[in-house]
Amino acid sequence: MLGTDYYRAERYMDALEILGEAMDQADQTGNELAYMRAILTIGNTYTIFDDYDQALHYYELCLRKAAALKNDSIASKVKANMLLCYAMLGKEQEAEACYRSIGTLRMGNVDQNRFYTYVNQAFLAKARKYYKGAIYFHTQAMKYAANHNMNGRYVAAEMGQIGTAYEESGDLKAAEEWYLRCKAYAERGHFVGPLTSACERLAALYRKEGKADLSVRYNKQFVQLSDSFFQQREFNSKRSLISSYEDRLSDRRLSLLKGQNTALLWVVVTIATLLLLLAVLLIYIYRVNRRLGNTQRLLLQ
């Protein structure tokens, strides 16, 4: 799918435009697998932009469809991403319930299964505000991704998560160290997403510590990267486009439901009419038989 290719290439604006159209076409043609993949990637894109509530909306749609089709692979991916959203939103109970529902991961290959097992444990620990656990499991995920030649974006993202866990635990020195490591690694690998996040976190961290010069320097880098990477204004227009596609999809399903209800109503009316005719016929037969019986009795007298 072209939209998924754009997403992997970090061309998120192009991805959203294509994915909205793909979602609409897949729904029209009844291609449920393509529909699931489109809304899953839309959810992933909203997660990239920290819009976790909207991401959860699409993940829930995708999860219901995956459950209906008994697609364990997509269901595993969706639940792992939902756990991330709940952890980021600080929804501990929802994160706990999501983690319990995940069970055995079936993401397509052993490496991804193992990696996301660590990541899921890390985000559950984060939701519980057990930062030592979050740091431990994010570190294990980072090492696993590096040792098994997984995409470097996984490694960079875990470095950033380790820094965030240290920052939230109050260890700002360790947080700074991991953000800088993430930035350097992302620069070498040209991983724009983790690089942008690292600069943002460093700017906020130095602002918190009162280091104005460093905060300004990293905030400037963040703004430059964000303008080219996130394209916030264009993102808002793409959000509107996705919403219009979803409204169109809802209207189509509503029209279909109304059509089905109308057809069902005609079926009920037809059955009721036939039952009425049958009742009239039975009454007529009963009266004819009674008259016939009376006539026979008269003839016998």
Tab-separated table of C-alpha atoms in Angstrom:
chain	number	residue	atom	x	y	z
A	1	MET	CA	0.000	0.000	0.000
A	2	LEU	CA	1.403	3.386	-1.046
A	3	GLY	CA	0.201	5.097	2.148
A	4	THR	CA	2.129	2.600	4.287
A	5	ASP	CA	5.231	3.179	2.170
A	6	TYR	CA	4.950	6.923	2.758
A	7	TYR	CA	4.550	6.290	6.499
A	8	ARG	CA	7.695	4.159	6.623
A	9	ALA	CA	9.568	6.873	4.716
A	10	GLU	CA	8.381	9.400	7.366
A	11	ARG	CA	6.380	11.322	4.725
A	12	TYR	CA	3.423	11.586	7.037
A	13	MET	CA	1.436	14.250	5.194
A	14	ASP	CA	1.526	12.223	1.978
A	15	ALA	CA	0.680	9.108	3.985
A	16	LEU	CA	-2.430	10.646	5.553
A	17	GLU	CA	-3.770	11.853	2.220
A	18	ILE	CA	-3.349	8.438	0.585
A	19	LEU	CA	-4.552	6.511	3.645
A	20	GLY	CA	-7.802	8.472	3.873
A	21	GLU	CA	-8.599	7.636	0.263
A	22	ALA	CA	-7.506	4.008	0.787
A	23	MET	CA	-9.798	3.693	3.814
A	24	ASP	CA	-12.735	5.004	1.796
A	25	GLN	CA	-12.083	2.782	-1.243
A	26	ALA	CA	-11.485	-0.322	0.894
A	27	ASP	CA	-14.813	0.228	2.639
A	28	GLN	CA	-16.626	0.676	-0.694
A	29	THR	CA	-15.148	-2.507	-2.181
A	30	GLY	CA	-15.429	-4.564	1.009
A	31	ASN	CA	-11.648	-5.135	1.217
A	32	GLU	CA	-11.518	-5.544	4.989
A	33	LEU	CA	-7.791	-6.321	5.211
A	34	ALA	CA	-6.891	-3.144	3.298
A	35	TYR	CA	-9.342	-1.197	5.466
A	36	MET	CA	-7.708	-2.488	8.664
A	37	ARG	CA	-4.199	-1.682	7.446
A	38	ALA	CA	-5.258	1.833	6.460
A	39	ILE	CA	-6.871	2.730	9.781
A	40	LEU	CA	-4.012	1.076	11.727
A	41	THR	CA	-1.465	3.261	9.926
A	42	ILE	CA	-3.660	6.342	10.412
A	43	GLY	CA	-3.660	5.564	14.141
A	44	ASN	CA	0.125	5.151	14.085
A	45	THR	CA	0.497	8.533	12.396
A	46	TYR	CA	-1.616	10.255	15.054
A	47	THR	CA	0.604	8.593	17.660
A	48	ILE	CA	3.678	10.123	15.999
A	49	PHE	CA	2.044	13.534	16.487
A	50	ASP	CA	1.238	12.748	20.164
A	51	ASP	CA	-2.516	12.819	19.470
A	52	TYR	CA	-3.136	9.705	21.531
A	53	ASP	CA	-6.902	10.116	21.944
A	54	GLN	CA	-7.449	10.272	18.185
A	55	ALA	CA	-5.017	7.393	17.684
A	56	LEU	CA	-7.038	5.288	20.137
A	57	HIS	CA	-10.195	6.017	18.131
A	58	TYR	CA	-8.687	4.384	15.033
A	59	TYR	CA	-7.035	1.582	16.995
A	60	GLU	CA	-10.390	0.645	18.531
A	61	LEU	CA	-12.022	0.574	15.081
A	62	CYS	CA	-9.204	-1.604	13.794
A	63	LEU	CA	-9.287	-3.921	16.816
A	64	ARG	CA	-13.016	-4.598	16.413
A	65	LYS	CA	-12.505	-5.459	12.757
A	66	ALA	CA	-9.457	-7.656	13.545
A	67	ALA	CA	-11.436	-9.507	16.225
A	68	ALA	CA	-14.319	-10.119	13.808
A	69	LEU	CA	-11.902	-11.498	11.202
A	70	LYS	CA	-9.818	-13.367	13.827
A	71	ASN	CA	-6.651	-11.673	12.554
A	72	ASP	CA	-4.281	-12.227	15.503
A	73	SER	CA	-1.311	-10.509	13.859
A	74	ILE	CA	-3.036	-7.152	13.420
A	75	ALA	CA	-4.797	-7.487	16.788
A	76	SER	CA	-1.410	-7.879	18.514
A	77	LYS	CA	-0.019	-4.767	16.823
A	78	VAL	CA	-3.108	-2.742	17.655
A	79	LYS	CA	-3.114	-3.727	21.337
A	80	ALA	CA	0.599	-2.949	21.694
A	81	ASN	CA	0.002	0.519	20.242
A	82	MET	CA	-3.046	1.060	22.444
A	83	LEU	CA	-0.942	0.202	25.491
A	84	LEU	CA	1.548	2.893	24.448
A	85	CYS	CA	-1.264	5.455	24.154
A	86	TYR	CA	-2.728	4.590	27.544
A	87	ALA	CA	0.721	4.835	29.143
A	88	MET	CA	1.362	8.237	27.546
A	89	LEU	CA	-2.054	9.475	28.694
A	90	GLY	CA	-1.384	8.196	32.229
A	91	LYS	CA	-4.406	5.869	32.135
A	92	GLU	CA	-3.150	3.115	34.409
A	93	GLN	CA	-6.363	1.045	34.615
A	94	GLU	CA	-6.827	1.024	30.837
A	95	ALA	CA	-3.153	0.143	30.382
A	96	GLU	CA	-3.481	-2.741	32.855
A	97	ALA	CA	-6.568	-4.100	31.092
A	98	CYS	CA	-4.928	-3.745	27.679
A	99	TYR	CA	-1.773	-5.517	28.838
A	100	ARG	CA	-3.788	-8.428	30.278
A	101	SER	CA	-5.688	-8.794	26.996
A	102	ILE	CA	-2.570	-8.970	24.826
A	103	GLY	CA	-1.537	-12.528	25.685
A	104	THR	CA	0.855	-14.162	23.224
A	105	LEU	CA	2.133	-11.750	20.597
A	106	ARG	CA	1.729	-12.757	16.958
A	107	MET	CA	3.326	-9.954	14.967
A	108	GLY	CA	4.663	-11.949	12.072
A	109	ASN	CA	8.191	-12.764	13.191
A	110	VAL	CA	10.056	-13.798	16.323
A	111	ASP	CA	12.176	-10.628	16.549
A	112	GLN	CA	9.174	-8.304	16.588
A	113	ASN	CA	7.378	-10.524	19.087
A	114	ARG	CA	10.320	-10.444	21.490
A	115	PHE	CA	10.998	-6.743	21.010
A	116	TYR	CA	7.398	-5.737	21.678
A	117	THR	CA	7.216	-8.035	24.678
A	118	TYR	CA	9.888	-5.829	26.272
A	119	VAL	CA	8.236	-2.637	25.043
A	120	ASN	CA	4.804	-3.637	26.382
A	121	GLN	CA	6.293	-4.393	29.803
A	122	ALA	CA	8.070	-1.027	29.709
A	123	PHE	CA	4.895	0.925	28.950
A	124	LEU	CA	2.926	-0.951	31.587
A	125	ALA	CA	5.632	-0.011	34.133
A	126	LYS	CA	5.434	3.598	32.924
A	127	ALA	CA	1.651	3.623	33.376
A	128	ARG	CA	2.202	2.356	36.928
A	129	LYS	CA	4.825	5.105	37.419
A	130	TYR	CA	7.348	2.377	38.168
A	131	TYR	CA	10.182	4.111	36.359
A	132	LYS	CA	12.953	1.673	37.292
A	133	GLY	CA	10.959	-1.059	35.588
A	134	ALA	CA	10.289	1.143	32.567
A	135	ILE	CA	13.999	1.945	32.250
A	136	TYR	CA	14.942	-1.725	32.563
A	137	PHE	CA	12.526	-2.981	29.911
A	138	HIS	CA	13.171	-0.107	27.481
A	139	THR	CA	16.888	-0.866	27.829
A	140	GLN	CA	16.272	-4.549	27.091
A	141	ALA	CA	14.182	-3.584	24.039
A	142	MET	CA	16.910	-1.239	22.794
A	143	LYS	CA	19.614	-3.906	23.182
A	144	TYR	CA	17.460	-6.544	21.524
A	145	ALA	CA	16.744	-4.288	18.519
A	146	ALA	CA	20.446	-3.442	18.149
A	147	ASN	CA	21.633	-7.048	18.534
A	148	HIS	CA	19.107	-8.438	16.045
A	149	ASN	CA	19.705	-5.879	13.284
A	150	MET	CA	16.242	-4.375	13.540
A	151	ASN	CA	15.568	-0.977	11.988
A	152	GLY	CA	17.648	1.690	13.746
A	153	ARG	CA	14.507	3.735	14.396
A	154	TYR	CA	13.578	1.154	17.024
A	155	VAL	CA	16.906	1.671	18.786
A	156	ALA	CA	16.674	5.466	18.626
A	157	ALA	CA	13.072	5.467	19.857
A	158	GLU	CA	13.980	3.313	22.862
A	159	MET	CA	16.882	5.632	23.734
A	160	GLY	CA	14.404	8.494	23.822
A	161	GLN	CA	12.000	6.500	25.989
A	162	ILE	CA	14.782	5.678	28.454
A	163	GLY	CA	15.556	9.395	28.704
A	164	THR	CA	11.898	10.210	29.303
A	165	ALA	CA	11.640	7.586	32.052
A	166	TYR	CA	14.713	9.035	33.781
A	167	GLU	CA	13.302	12.554	33.474
A	168	GLU	CA	9.938	11.551	34.924
A	169	SER	CA	11.712	9.780	37.796
A	170	GLY	CA	13.569	13.031	38.601
A	171	ASP	CA	17.037	11.974	37.409
A	172	LEU	CA	17.676	14.859	35.020
A	173	LYS	CA	21.377	14.112	34.562
A	174	ALA	CA	20.686	10.596	33.281
A	175	ALA	CA	17.818	11.933	31.162
A	176	GLU	CA	20.163	14.461	29.531
A	177	GLU	CA	22.699	11.715	28.804
A	178	TRP	CA	20.129	9.505	27.073
A	179	TYR	CA	18.573	12.349	25.080
A	180	LEU	CA	22.042	13.284	23.800
A	181	ARG	CA	22.753	9.640	22.924
A	182	CYS	CA	19.426	9.446	21.101
A	183	LYS	CA	20.172	12.664	19.205
A	184	ALA	CA	23.645	11.496	18.130
A	185	TYR	CA	22.378	8.041	17.075
A	186	ALA	CA	19.422	9.523	15.174
A	187	GLU	CA	21.678	12.017	13.378
A	188	ARG	CA	23.989	9.244	12.211
A	189	GLY	CA	21.078	7.140	10.962
A	190	HIS	CA	19.037	10.078	9.617
A	191	PHE	CA	16.084	9.105	11.802
A	192	VAL	CA	14.230	12.405	11.748
A	193	GLY	CA	11.404	11.470	14.116
A	194	PRO	CA	13.567	10.446	17.115
A	195	LEU	CA	15.979	13.318	16.364
A	196	THR	CA	13.157	15.871	16.484
A	197	SER	CA	11.824	14.440	19.746
A	198	ALA	CA	15.303	14.396	21.320
A	199	CYS	CA	15.844	18.091	20.509
A	200	GLU	CA	12.419	18.951	21.920
A	201	ARG	CA	13.088	17.061	25.150
A	202	LEU	CA	16.575	18.583	25.541
A	203	ALA	CA	15.183	22.101	25.080
A	204	ALA	CA	12.535	21.462	27.745
A	205	LEU	CA	15.050	19.813	30.077
A	206	TYR	CA	17.531	22.690	29.887
A	207	ARG	CA	14.686	25.187	30.342
A	208	LYS	CA	13.715	23.319	33.501
A	209	GLU	CA	17.308	23.495	34.754
A	210	GLY	CA	17.596	27.203	33.966
A	211	LYS	CA	20.215	26.688	31.220
A	212	ALA	CA	18.804	29.284	28.846
A	213	ASP	CA	21.541	29.187	26.189
A	214	LEU	CA	21.326	25.415	25.760
A	215	SER	CA	17.525	25.528	25.819
A	216	VAL	CA	17.463	28.146	23.043
A	217	ARG	CA	19.980	26.182	20.961
A	218	TYR	CA	18.046	22.924	21.057
A	219	ASN	CA	14.694	24.623	20.711
A	220	LYS	CA	15.951	26.262	17.520
A	221	GLN	CA	16.957	22.841	16.172
A	222	PHE	CA	13.604	21.421	17.219
A	223	VAL	CA	11.677	24.193	15.433
A	224	GLN	CA	13.714	23.731	12.247
A	225	LEU	CA	13.195	19.981	12.273
A	226	SER	CA	9.556	20.265	13.285
A	227	ASP	CA	8.735	22.636	10.428
A	228	SER	CA	10.089	20.183	7.876
A	229	PHE	CA	9.101	16.964	9.641
A	230	PHE	CA	5.797	17.567	11.392
A	231	GLN	CA	4.373	20.336	9.157
A	232	GLN	CA	1.756	21.135	11.795
A	233	ARG	CA	-0.427	23.356	9.591
A	234	GLU	CA	-0.562	20.771	6.844
A	235	PHE	CA	-1.180	18.076	9.449
A	236	ASN	CA	-4.301	19.931	10.617
A	237	SER	CA	-5.598	20.082	7.033
A	238	LYS	CA	-4.937	16.356	6.610
A	239	ARG	CA	-6.815	15.695	9.845
A	240	SER	CA	-9.804	17.466	8.313
A	241	LEU	CA	-9.432	15.382	5.157
A	242	ILE	CA	-9.364	12.127	7.156
A	243	SER	CA	-12.435	13.287	9.103
A	244	SER	CA	-14.293	14.003	5.857
A	245	TYR	CA	-13.495	10.511	4.586
A	246	GLU	CA	-14.715	9.038	7.873
A	247	ASP	CA	-17.915	11.104	7.692
A	248	ARG	CA	-18.462	9.849	4.141
A	249	LEU	CA	-17.928	6.288	5.340
A	250	SER	CA	-20.408	6.798	8.203
A	251	ASP	CA	-23.003	8.306	5.841
A	252	ARG	CA	-22.582	5.364	3.466
A	253	ARG	CA	-23.079	2.850	6.266
A	254	LEU	CA	-26.063	4.807	7.595
A	255	SER	CA	-27.643	4.817	4.138
A	256	LEU	CA	-26.995	1.092	3.837
A	257	LEU	CA	-28.572	0.519	7.235
A	258	LYS	CA	-31.591	2.614	6.300
A	259	GLY	CA	-31.910	0.632	3.066
A	260	GLN	CA	-31.738	-2.624	5.004
A	261	ASN	CA	-34.351	-1.363	7.480
A	262	THR	CA	-36.651	-0.330	4.609
A	263	ALA	CA	-36.245	-3.735	2.966
A	264	LEU	CA	-36.893	-5.432	6.309
A	265	LEU	CA	-40.003	-3.308	6.803
A	266	TRP	CA	-41.348	-4.378	3.397
A	267	VAL	CA	-40.656	-8.009	4.274
A	268	VAL	CA	-42.600	-7.604	7.532
A	269	VAL	CA	-45.493	-5.883	5.740
A	270	THR	CA	-45.565	-8.612	3.090
A	271	ILE	CA	-45.568	-11.376	5.721
A	272	ALA	CA	-48.293	-9.600	7.704
A	273	THR	CA	-50.399	-9.218	4.535
A	274	LEU	CA	-49.966	-12.901	3.682
A	275	LEU	CA	-50.909	-13.895	7.229
A	276	LEU	CA	-54.012	-11.706	7.015
A	277	LEU	CA	-54.974	-13.279	3.684
A	278	LEU	CA	-54.400	-16.727	5.168
A	279	ALA	CA	-56.608	-15.870	8.134
A	280	VAL	CA	-59.369	-14.620	5.804
A	281	LEU	CA	-59.040	-17.762	3.687
A	282	LEU	CA	-59.263	-20.014	6.766
A	283	ILE	CA	-62.374	-18.169	7.952
A	284	TYR	CA	-63.929	-18.510	4.493
A	285	ILE	CA	-63.142	-22.235	4.361
A	286	TYR	CA	-64.564	-22.681	7.859
A	287	ARG	CA	-67.827	-20.957	6.876
A	288	VAL	CA	-68.098	-22.925	3.615
A	289	ASN	CA	-67.575	-26.189	5.485
A	290	ARG	CA	-70.161	-25.233	8.087
A	291	ARG	CA	-72.733	-24.394	5.399
A	292	LEU	CA	-71.931	-27.657	3.641
A	293	GLY	CA	-72.498	-29.553	6.883
A	294	ASN	CA	-75.826	-27.811	7.437
A	295	THR	CA	-76.914	-28.624	3.884
A	296	GLN	CA	-76.033	-32.304	4.367
A	297	ARG	CA	-78.091	-32.446	7.572
A	298	LEU	CA	-81.099	-30.938	5.764
A	299	LEU	CA	-80.853	-33.499	2.966
A	300	LEU	CA	-80.852	-36.320	5.501
A	301	GLN	CA	-84.059	-35.164	7.211
